[in-house]
PDB file of C-alpha atoms in Angstrom:
ATOM      1  CA  MET A   1     112.463  19.574 192.500  1.00  0.00           C
ATOM      2  CA  THR A   2     112.345  16.831 190.574  1.00  0.00           C
ATOM      3  CA  PRO A   3     114.508  15.933 187.954  1.00  0.00           C
ATOM      4  CA  GLU A   4     110.782  14.994 186.077  1.00  0.00           C
ATOM      5  CA  ILE A   5     109.946  18.417 187.003  1.00  0.00           C
ATOM      6  CA  THR A   6     112.635  20.546 185.852  1.00  0.00           C
ATOM      7  CA  ILE A   7     112.420  18.276 182.611  1.00  0.00           C
ATOM      8  CA  ASP A   8     108.912  19.272 182.365  1.00  0.00           C
ATOM      9  CA  HIS A   9     109.084  22.724 182.433  1.00  0.00           C
ATOM     10  CA  ARG A  10     111.513  22.997 180.682  1.00  0.00           C
ATOM     11  CA  ASP A  11     109.808  21.426 177.296  1.00  0.00           C
ATOM     12  CA  LYS A  12     107.105  23.596 178.542  1.00  0.00           C
ATOM     13  CA  ALA A  13     108.408  26.897 178.010  1.00  0.00           C
ATOM     14  CA  TYR A  14     109.962  25.923 175.321  1.00  0.00           C
ATOM     15  CA  ALA A  15     107.099  24.740 173.956  1.00  0.00           C
ATOM     16  CA  LEU A  16     105.498  28.198 174.698  1.00  0.00           C
ATOM     17  CA  LEU A  17     108.556  30.317 173.422  1.00  0.00           C
ATOM     18  CA  LYS A  18     107.818  28.536 170.651  1.00  0.00           C
ATOM     19  CA  ALA A  19     103.978  29.127 170.204  1.00  0.00           C
ATOM     20  CA  ASP A  20     104.685  32.584 170.817  1.00  0.00           C
ATOM     21  CA  ALA A  21     107.207  32.559 167.735  1.00  0.00           C
ATOM     22  CA  GLU A  22     104.786  30.648 165.564  1.00  0.00           C
ATOM     23  CA  LYS A  23     101.943  34.089 166.960  1.00  0.00           C
ATOM     24  CA  ILE A  24     104.789  36.845 165.714  1.00  0.00           C
ATOM     25  CA  LEU A  25     104.197  34.487 162.405  1.00  0.00           C
ATOM     26  CA  LYS A  26     101.488  34.097 161.814  1.00  0.00           C
ATOM     27  CA  LEU A  27     100.576  37.624 162.828  1.00  0.00           C
ATOM     28  CA  ILE A  28     102.957  38.668 160.173  1.00  0.00           C
ATOM     29  CA  GLN A  29     101.714  36.164 158.058  1.00  0.00           C
ATOM     30  CA  VAL A  30      98.011  37.677 157.930  1.00  0.00           C
ATOM     31  CA  GLN A  31      99.668  41.283 157.614  1.00  0.00           C
ATOM     32  CA  MET A  32     101.192  41.115 155.236  1.00  0.00           C
ATOM     33  CA  ASP A  33      98.032  38.824 153.099  1.00  0.00           C
ATOM     34  CA  ASN A  34      95.749  41.525 154.375  1.00  0.00           C
ATOM     35  CA  LEU A  35      97.182  44.934 155.770  1.00  0.00           C
ATOM     36  CA  THR A  36     100.009  46.382 155.040  1.00  0.00           C
ATOM     37  CA  MET A  37     103.056  46.451 152.416  1.00  0.00           C
ATOM     38  CA  PRO A  38     106.202  45.498 154.725  1.00  0.00           C
ATOM     39  CA  GLN A  39     107.735  48.785 154.111  1.00  0.00           C
ATOM     40  CA  CYS A  40     104.895  50.130 156.760  1.00  0.00           C
ATOM     41  CA  PRO A  41     106.029  51.698 159.493  1.00  0.00           C
ATOM     42  CA  LEU A  42     103.275  50.057 161.063  1.00  0.00           C
ATOM     43  CA  TYR A  43     104.816  46.937 160.287  1.00  0.00           C
ATOM     44  CA  GLU A  44     107.768  47.866 161.275  1.00  0.00           C
ATOM     45  CA  GLU A  45     106.177  48.527 164.304  1.00  0.00           C
ATOM     46  CA  VAL A  46     104.403  45.334 164.664  1.00  0.00           C
ATOM     47  CA  LEU A  47     107.591  43.453 163.839  1.00  0.00           C
ATOM     48  CA  ASP A  48     110.176  44.921 166.197  1.00  0.00           C
ATOM     49  CA  THR A  49     107.332  45.689 169.008  1.00  0.00           C
ATOM     50  CA  GLN A  50     107.028  41.390 169.066  1.00  0.00           C
ATOM     51  CA  MET A  51     110.644  40.315 168.494  1.00  0.00           C
ATOM     52  CA  PHE A  52     111.915  42.437 170.946  1.00  0.00           C
ATOM     53  CA  GLY A  53     108.759  40.924 173.146  1.00  0.00           C
ATOM     54  CA  LEU A  54     110.018  37.424 172.451  1.00  0.00           C
ATOM     55  CA  SER A  55     113.227  37.814 173.131  1.00  0.00           C
ATOM     56  CA  ARG A  56     112.876  39.423 176.407  1.00  0.00           C
ATOM     57  CA  GLU A  57     110.842  36.221 177.228  1.00  0.00           C
ATOM     58  CA  ILE A  58     113.231  33.672 175.635  1.00  0.00           C
ATOM     59  CA  ASP A  59     116.040  36.046 178.151  1.00  0.00           C
ATOM     60  CA  PHE A  60     114.120  35.435 180.557  1.00  0.00           C
ATOM     61  CA  ALA A  61     113.451  31.814 180.082  1.00  0.00           C
ATOM     62  CA  VAL A  62     117.016  31.509 179.879  1.00  0.00           C
ATOM     63  CA  ARG A  63     118.087  33.586 183.835  1.00  0.00           C
ATOM     64  CA  LEU A  64     115.188  31.052 185.016  1.00  0.00           C
ATOM     65  CA  GLU A  65     117.753  27.991 183.639  1.00  0.00           C
ATOM     66  CA  LEU A  66     114.037  26.438 181.372  1.00  0.00           C
ATOM     67  CA  ILE A  67     116.717  26.569 177.881  1.00  0.00           C
ATOM     68  CA  ASP A  68     119.955  27.046 177.498  1.00  0.00           C
ATOM     69  CA  GLU A  69     120.876  30.390 175.448  1.00  0.00           C
ATOM     70  CA  PRO A  70     122.030  28.615 172.181  1.00  0.00           C
ATOM     71  CA  THR A  71     118.220  27.109 172.024  1.00  0.00           C
ATOM     72  CA  GLY A  72     117.241  30.953 172.636  1.00  0.00           C
ATOM     73  CA  LYS A  73     119.111  31.785 170.375  1.00  0.00           C
ATOM     74  CA  ALA A  74     117.939  29.461 167.577  1.00  0.00           C
ATOM     75  CA  LEU A  75     114.209  29.671 168.106  1.00  0.00           C
ATOM     76  CA  LEU A  76     114.935  33.689 167.359  1.00  0.00           C
ATOM     77  CA  ASP A  77     117.066  32.713 163.809  1.00  0.00           C
ATOM     78  CA  ARG A  78     114.677  30.715 162.878  1.00  0.00           C
ATOM     79  CA  LEU A  79     111.538  33.272 163.247  1.00  0.00           C
ATOM     80  CA  GLU A  80     113.955  35.814 161.970  1.00  0.00           C
ATOM     81  CA  ARG A  81     113.959  33.207 158.740  1.00  0.00           C
ATOM     82  CA  GLU A  82     111.561  32.164 158.439  1.00  0.00           C
ATOM     83  CA  LEU A  83     109.897  36.258 158.307  1.00  0.00           C
ATOM     84  CA  SER A  84     112.959  37.042 156.065  1.00  0.00           C
ATOM     85  CA  ALA A  85     111.250  34.444 153.364  1.00  0.00           C
ATOM     86  CA  LEU A  86     108.230  35.842 153.530  1.00  0.00           C
ATOM     87  CA  HIS A  87     108.893  39.209 153.474  1.00  0.00           C
ATOM     88  CA  GLU A  88     110.912  38.185 150.162  1.00  0.00           C
ATOM     89  CA  ALA A  89     108.470  35.948 148.908  1.00  0.00           C
ATOM     90  CA  PHE A  90     105.856  38.446 149.227  1.00  0.00           C
ATOM     91  CA  THR A  91     108.508  41.642 147.289  1.00  0.00           C
ATOM     92  CA  LYS A  92     108.377  39.247 144.245  1.00  0.00           C
ATOM     93  CA  LYS A  93     104.989  38.801 144.450  1.00  0.00           C
TER      94      LYS A  93
END
C-alpha cells in the first residue's frame, strides 16, 4: 500500500470509531430522556453491550495498525467521561 492510502485508511478507521462512539452517546441520551432511569437494568445492559462492542472495534483497529493504542484508549476515555457527565446531569434533574 502506498503511504497516502495507508493514511486514508487510518483516517477512515478513526472517523468510523468516533462515529460509533457518538452513536452510543446519542443512544444513551435518548434512553435517559425518554425511556428509563440510569439505574434501570435495561439502561445498564445497553450501555455495557455498546461499550464492549466499541472496545472490541477499537482493539481490532489497533491490531490492524489502523489506529494506535493510545488513540483508541483516548476515544474510549472521552466517551466514558461524556457518559458520566450525562449521567450526573440526569440524576441532578
